[in-house]
Amino acid sequence: MEIGIVGLPNVGKSTLFNALTSGHAASSNYPFTTIEPNVGIVSVPDPRLGRLSGLFHPEKVTPAAVKFVDIAGLVRGASQGEGLGNQFLSHIREVDAIVHVVRLFADPGVVHTLGSVDPARDLEIIETELILADIQSAEKQRDRLGGSARTGDKESKAKLEILEKVIRTLNEGRSARLAGVTADDLRPFFFLTAKPILYLGNESEEAGDHPSPEAAKLAEAAAARGAEWLTVSAKIESELSQFSSEEEKRSLRSDLGLVETGLEKLIRLSYKMLRLITFFTAGPKEVRGWTLEGGGTAVDAAGKIHSDIAGGFVRAEVYRFTDIDRWGSEKALQEKGLKRSEGREYLVQDGDVCYFHFRD
């Protein structure tokens, strides 16, 4: 699962990416600083890991993770190849969801490529380019399906009906995900605007937990598109990420009036956007969080650990994090009948702690 960070040049994408990964993606006051996408694996903050660690005293604690991709800035005309647009659009096509960064701060020292701060306009520019690219793709796919649909092929006819709905929606200037078609039906067509999206407003350092008037414009635009939105200060998040001590981070958050970092909110919402859950494995060697798509089975979860475990799956011992958090030990759960044996088709729930039995 990959989440692409997109937006116009100079909106703070690479600064945000640096903060997310505590890495060193190129970041400067020049359009197209990022050409090839930077990729980072980001740990998912989860207080449940701390509690499990306190119970099992493992040698190692490993959080669940999600992958973020910093994609170069798009410009008006990208769908026609402007600003290396075709290359950048292909990078977006490869990710599973989009975080669209929109600039909310005014700073004469940081060039705005369009000359002024206007989140609704900026958001629409990127959206329009993605829609135009999808129209081109949809029309090509319609042409390919037309012949087989006319001969009576049922699958082609069904796909053609979906395409017609999507094309009408795209021509109205709306994204494919708003066409009244399920995500599963849209998946085979690989539309850019079918991907889940989160709008992220990059605020000034002074905003804190009090969004600027520009944030209201972003909220209105996101609501019109049925999408989640969030504001952060990428600069503050970048500064916070430089501290190695959690105590120092807490102190700075307190000074800035921040209850939760913007990055923690972003990762949490991104997880939700991708319909991901976390299950755990726990023992004296390691307590670990694992990422799984919602609706995944016990065999799917076993495969996240190792393909051999999935291949030789026998059963899974499962209990809820909330139960061990309450009762304090696996022995107590066993006595109370809260530790269960589940088969391969069991639907894993967020917060399940699992131990897999398998044949070598």
Coordinates of C-alpha atoms in Angstrom, one line a residue:
M1 CA 0.0 0.0 0.0
E2 CA 1.5 3.3 -1.1
I3 CA 0.2 6.9 -0.5
G4 CA 1.3 9.5 -2.9
I5 CA 1.9 13.1 -1.8
V6 CA 0.9 15.5 -4.6
G7 CA 0.3 19.2 -5.1
L8 CA 1.6 22.3 -7.0
P9 CA 5.3 23.1 -6.8
N10 CA 6.4 25.0 -3.6
V11 CA 3.5 23.9 -1.4
G12 CA 5.6 22.1 1.1
K13 CA 5.4 18.4 -0.1
S14 CA 9.0 17.6 0.4
T15 CA 9.2 19.4 3.8
L16 CA 6.2 17.3 4.9
F17 CA 7.9 14.1 3.5
N18 CA 11.1 14.9 5.4
A19 CA 9.1 15.3 8.6
L20 CA 7.2 12.0 8.0
T21 CA 10.4 10.0 7.3
S22 CA 12.9 12.1 9.2
G23 CA 14.8 11.8 6.0
H24 CA 16.5 14.0 3.6
A25 CA 14.3 14.5 0.5
A26 CA 15.4 17.5 -1.5
S27 CA 13.5 20.6 -0.3
S28 CA 14.1 24.2 -1.6
N29 CA 12.4 27.3 -3.0
Y30 CA 12.5 26.1 -6.6
P31 CA 9.8 24.4 -8.7
F32 CA 10.4 20.8 -9.6
T33 CA 13.1 20.2 -6.9
T34 CA 11.6 16.7 -6.8
I35 CA 11.8 14.9 -10.2
E36 CA 12.0 11.2 -9.2
P37 CA 9.7 10.3 -6.4
N38 CA 11.1 9.8 -2.9
V39 CA 9.8 6.8 -1.1
G40 CA 9.7 6.4 2.7
I41 CA 8.4 3.8 5.1
V42 CA 6.6 5.5 8.0
S43 CA 5.8 3.9 11.4
V44 CA 2.2 4.1 12.5
P45 CA 1.9 5.6 16.0
D46 CA 0.0 3.2 18.2
P47 CA -0.2 3.4 22.0
R48 CA -1.2 -0.3 22.1
L49 CA 2.3 -1.3 21.3
G50 CA 3.6 0.3 24.5
R51 CA 1.0 -1.5 26.6
L52 CA 1.9 -4.9 24.9
S53 CA 5.6 -4.2 25.4
G54 CA 5.0 -3.6 29.1
L55 CA 3.2 -6.9 29.4
F56 CA 5.6 -9.1 27.4
H57 CA 9.0 -7.3 27.9
P58 CA 10.2 -8.2 24.4
E59 CA 13.7 -7.8 23.1
K60 CA 12.3 -5.7 20.2
V61 CA 9.2 -3.6 19.4
T62 CA 8.2 -3.0 15.8
P63 CA 5.3 -0.8 14.8
A64 CA 3.1 -1.3 11.7
A65 CA 4.1 0.9 8.8
V66 CA 2.8 2.6 5.7
K67 CA 4.6 3.8 2.6
F68 CA 4.6 7.4 1.5
V69 CA 5.8 8.6 -1.9
D70 CA 6.8 12.3 -2.5
I71 CA 5.7 13.0 -6.1
A72 CA 7.0 16.1 -8.0
G73 CA 4.8 19.1 -8.3
L74 CA 2.1 19.2 -11.0
V75 CA 1.3 22.2 -13.0
R76 CA -1.5 23.4 -15.2
G77 CA -1.3 21.4 -18.5
A78 CA 0.2 18.3 -16.9
S79 CA -2.3 16.1 -18.7
Q80 CA -0.9 17.4 -21.9
G81 CA 2.7 16.8 -20.8
E82 CA 3.5 20.3 -19.4
G83 CA 6.2 20.3 -16.7
L84 CA 7.1 16.7 -17.2
G85 CA 3.4 16.0 -16.5
N86 CA 3.2 12.6 -18.2
Q87 CA 6.0 11.3 -16.0
F88 CA 4.5 12.7 -12.8
L89 CA 1.0 11.4 -13.6
S90 CA 2.4 7.9 -14.1
H91 CA 3.9 8.1 -10.6
I92 CA 0.4 9.0 -9.3
R93 CA -1.1 6.1 -11.2
E94 CA 1.1 3.6 -9.2
V95 CA 0.0 4.7 -5.7
D96 CA -3.1 3.4 -3.8
A97 CA -4.3 6.8 -2.3
I98 CA -3.4 10.4 -2.5
V99 CA -2.6 13.1 0.0
H100 CA -3.1 16.4 -1.9
V101 CA -1.0 19.2 -0.2
V102 CA -2.5 22.7 -0.6
R103 CA -0.7 25.8 0.5
L104 CA -2.4 27.9 3.1
F105 CA 0.5 30.1 4.2
A106 CA 1.7 33.4 2.7
D107 CA 5.4 33.9 2.7
P108 CA 7.2 36.4 0.3
G109 CA 10.3 34.3 0.8
V110 CA 8.7 31.2 -0.7
V111 CA 7.6 31.7 -4.3
H112 CA 4.0 30.7 -5.1
T113 CA 4.0 29.6 -8.7
L114 CA 0.6 31.3 -9.3
G115 CA 1.4 34.5 -7.5
S116 CA -1.1 34.2 -4.6
V117 CA -2.5 31.9 -2.0
D118 CA -5.9 30.5 -3.0
P119 CA -6.5 26.9 -1.8
A120 CA -9.7 26.4 -3.8
R121 CA -8.1 27.4 -7.1
D122 CA -4.9 25.4 -6.4
L123 CA -6.9 22.3 -5.5
E124 CA -9.0 22.6 -8.6
I125 CA -5.9 22.9 -10.9
I126 CA -4.6 19.5 -9.7
E127 CA -8.0 17.9 -9.8
T128 CA -8.6 19.2 -13.4
E129 CA -5.4 17.7 -14.6
L130 CA -6.2 14.4 -13.1
I131 CA -9.7 14.5 -14.6
L132 CA -8.4 15.3 -18.0
A133 CA -5.9 12.5 -17.8
D134 CA -8.8 10.1 -16.8
I135 CA -11.0 11.3 -19.7
Q136 CA -8.2 10.4 -22.1
S137 CA -7.8 7.0 -20.5
A138 CA -11.6 6.3 -20.3
E139 CA -12.2 7.1 -23.9
K140 CA -9.3 4.8 -25.0
Q141 CA -10.7 2.0 -22.9
R142 CA -14.2 2.6 -24.2
D143 CA -12.9 2.3 -27.8
R144 CA -11.2 -1.0 -26.9
L145 CA -14.3 -2.5 -25.3
G146 CA -16.7 -1.3 -27.9
G147 CA -16.2 -4.1 -30.4
S148 CA -16.5 -7.0 -28.0
A149 CA -19.5 -5.4 -26.3
R150 CA -21.3 -5.1 -29.7
T151 CA -20.8 -8.9 -30.3
G152 CA -22.7 -9.5 -27.0
D153 CA -19.8 -10.2 -24.6
K154 CA -21.5 -9.7 -21.2
E155 CA -18.3 -8.7 -19.3
S156 CA -17.4 -6.1 -21.9
K157 CA -21.0 -4.7 -21.9
A158 CA -20.9 -4.4 -18.1
K159 CA -17.6 -2.7 -18.1
L160 CA -18.8 -0.3 -20.9
E161 CA -21.8 0.7 -18.8
I162 CA -19.5 1.6 -15.9
L163 CA -17.2 3.5 -18.3
E164 CA -20.1 5.5 -19.7
K165 CA -21.2 6.6 -16.2
V166 CA -17.6 7.6 -15.3
I167 CA -17.1 9.5 -18.6
R168 CA -20.3 11.5 -18.0
T169 CA -19.1 12.3 -14.4
L170 CA -15.6 13.3 -15.6
N171 CA -17.0 15.5 -18.3
E172 CA -19.0 17.3 -15.6
G173 CA -15.7 18.2 -14.0
R174 CA -16.1 15.7 -11.1
S175 CA -13.9 12.8 -10.1
A176 CA -14.5 9.2 -11.0
R177 CA -15.1 8.2 -7.4
L178 CA -18.2 10.4 -7.5
A179 CA -19.8 8.5 -10.4
G180 CA -22.0 6.3 -8.2
V181 CA -20.0 3.2 -9.0
T182 CA -18.3 1.0 -6.4
A183 CA -14.6 1.1 -5.7
D184 CA -14.4 -2.6 -6.8
D185 CA -16.1 -1.8 -10.1
L186 CA -13.7 1.1 -10.7
R187 CA -10.5 -0.8 -9.8
P188 CA -9.9 -2.5 -13.2
F189 CA -9.8 0.9 -15.0
F190 CA -7.0 2.5 -12.9
F191 CA -8.4 6.0 -12.9
L192 CA -6.4 8.6 -11.1
T193 CA -9.5 10.3 -9.7
A194 CA -10.9 7.0 -8.4
K195 CA -8.2 6.8 -5.7
P196 CA -9.1 7.8 -2.1
I197 CA -7.9 11.3 -1.4
L198 CA -7.1 13.4 1.7
Y199 CA -6.7 17.2 1.3
L200 CA -3.9 18.5 3.5
G201 CA -3.6 22.2 4.1
N202 CA 0.0 23.4 4.9
E203 CA -0.5 26.2 7.4
S204 CA 1.9 28.9 8.7
E205 CA 3.9 28.2 11.9
E206 CA 1.6 30.7 13.8
A207 CA -1.6 28.8 13.1
G208 CA -1.1 26.1 15.8
D209 CA -4.4 24.4 16.6
H210 CA -6.4 27.4 15.2
P211 CA -6.8 27.1 11.5
S212 CA -6.5 30.2 9.3
P213 CA -9.4 31.6 7.2
E214 CA -7.8 29.9 4.2
A215 CA -8.5 26.6 5.9
A216 CA -12.2 27.3 5.8
K217 CA -12.0 27.5 2.0
L218 CA -10.1 24.2 1.9
A219 CA -12.8 22.6 4.2
E220 CA -15.5 23.8 1.9
A221 CA -13.8 22.4 -1.2
A222 CA -13.1 19.0 0.5
A223 CA -16.7 18.7 1.7
A224 CA -18.0 19.4 -1.9
R225 CA -15.9 16.4 -3.0
G226 CA -16.8 14.1 -0.1
A227 CA -13.2 14.0 1.1
E228 CA -11.4 14.2 4.4
W229 CA -9.2 17.2 5.1
L230 CA -6.6 18.2 7.7
T231 CA -4.3 21.2 8.4
V232 CA -0.7 21.0 9.6
S233 CA 2.4 23.2 9.5
A234 CA 4.9 21.2 7.6
K235 CA 7.7 23.5 8.9
I236 CA 6.7 22.8 12.5
E237 CA 6.4 19.1 11.9
S238 CA 9.8 19.1 10.3
E239 CA 11.3 20.8 13.4
L240 CA 9.5 18.3 15.7
S241 CA 10.9 15.4 13.7
Q242 CA 14.5 16.6 14.4
F243 CA 14.2 15.9 18.1
S244 CA 15.2 12.4 19.1
S245 CA 13.8 12.7 22.6
E246 CA 10.1 12.2 23.1
E247 CA 10.3 14.5 26.1
E248 CA 11.6 17.3 23.9
K249 CA 8.9 16.7 21.4
R250 CA 6.2 16.8 24.1
S251 CA 7.7 20.0 25.5
L252 CA 7.6 21.7 22.1
R253 CA 4.1 20.5 21.4
S254 CA 3.0 21.9 24.7
D255 CA 4.7 25.3 23.9
L256 CA 2.9 25.4 20.6
G257 CA -0.5 24.3 22.0
L258 CA -0.6 21.1 20.0
V259 CA -2.3 18.1 21.6
E260 CA -1.4 15.7 18.8
T261 CA 1.2 16.3 16.0
G262 CA -0.2 16.9 12.5
L263 CA 1.8 13.9 11.3
E264 CA 0.1 11.6 13.8
K265 CA -3.2 12.8 12.5
L266 CA -2.1 12.4 8.9
I267 CA -0.9 8.9 9.4
R268 CA -4.1 7.9 11.2
L269 CA -6.3 9.4 8.6
S270 CA -4.2 7.9 5.8
Y271 CA -4.6 4.5 7.4
K272 CA -8.4 5.0 7.6
M273 CA -8.5 6.2 4.0
L274 CA -6.9 2.9 2.8
R275 CA -9.2 0.9 5.0
L276 CA -6.2 -0.6 6.8
I277 CA -6.2 -2.3 10.2
T278 CA -3.5 -3.4 12.6
F279 CA -3.1 -6.8 14.1
F280 CA -0.3 -7.8 16.5
T281 CA 2.0 -10.6 17.3
A282 CA 3.4 -10.6 20.8
G283 CA 6.0 -12.6 22.7
P284 CA 9.3 -12.3 24.5
K285 CA 11.4 -11.9 21.3
E286 CA 9.2 -9.2 19.6
V287 CA 6.0 -7.3 19.9
R288 CA 5.0 -6.2 16.4
G289 CA 2.2 -4.4 14.6
W290 CA 1.2 -5.7 11.2
T291 CA -0.8 -3.8 8.5
L292 CA -3.7 -5.7 6.9
E293 CA -6.5 -4.5 4.6
G294 CA -9.9 -4.5 6.3
G295 CA -11.8 -7.7 5.5
G296 CA -8.5 -9.7 5.5
T297 CA -8.7 -13.3 6.7
A298 CA -6.4 -15.2 9.1
V299 CA -4.6 -16.7 6.1
D300 CA -4.1 -13.2 4.7
A301 CA -2.7 -12.1 8.0
A302 CA -0.4 -15.1 8.2
G303 CA 0.9 -14.3 4.8
K304 CA 1.9 -10.8 6.0
I305 CA 4.4 -12.5 8.3
H306 CA 5.7 -15.1 5.9
S307 CA 4.3 -16.9 2.8
D308 CA 5.4 -20.3 4.4
I309 CA 3.1 -19.6 7.4
A310 CA 0.2 -18.9 5.0
G311 CA 1.0 -22.0 2.9
G312 CA 1.1 -24.3 5.9
F313 CA -1.7 -22.6 7.9
V314 CA -3.4 -24.8 10.5
R315 CA -5.1 -22.4 12.9
A316 CA -4.7 -19.1 14.6
E317 CA -4.9 -18.4 18.4
V318 CA -6.5 -15.0 18.7
Y319 CA -7.5 -12.6 21.5
R320 CA -8.4 -9.0 21.6
F321 CA -6.0 -6.3 22.7
T322 CA -8.7 -4.8 24.9
D323 CA -9.0 -8.1 26.8
I324 CA -5.3 -8.5 27.6
D325 CA -5.2 -4.7 28.4
R326 CA -7.9 -5.4 31.0
W327 CA -6.8 -8.7 32.4
G328 CA -3.0 -8.4 32.1
S329 CA -1.9 -11.8 30.9
E330 CA -2.5 -14.6 28.4
K331 CA -3.0 -17.0 31.3
A332 CA -5.9 -14.9 32.6
L333 CA -7.4 -14.8 29.1
Q334 CA -7.2 -18.6 28.8
E335 CA -8.9 -19.0 32.2
K336 CA -11.7 -16.7 31.2
G337 CA -12.2 -18.3 27.7
L338 CA -11.1 -15.1 25.9
K339 CA -8.4 -16.8 23.9
R340 CA -9.9 -18.4 20.8
S341 CA -8.9 -20.8 18.1
E342 CA -9.8 -19.6 14.6
G343 CA -9.7 -21.1 11.1
R344 CA -8.3 -19.8 7.9
E345 CA -11.5 -17.9 6.9
Y346 CA -11.7 -15.9 10.2
L347 CA -11.9 -12.1 9.5
V348 CA -9.1 -10.5 11.4
Q349 CA -10.2 -7.4 13.5
D350 CA -8.3 -4.3 14.3
G351 CA -6.5 -4.9 17.6
D352 CA -6.4 -8.7 17.3
V353 CA -3.3 -10.4 18.8
C354 CA -2.5 -13.5 16.8
Y355 CA -0.3 -16.6 17.1
F356 CA -0.3 -18.8 14.0
H357 CA 0.2 -22.6 13.9
F358 CA 1.4 -24.0 10.6
R359 CA 3.0 -27.0 9.1
D360 CA 6.5 -26.7 7.8

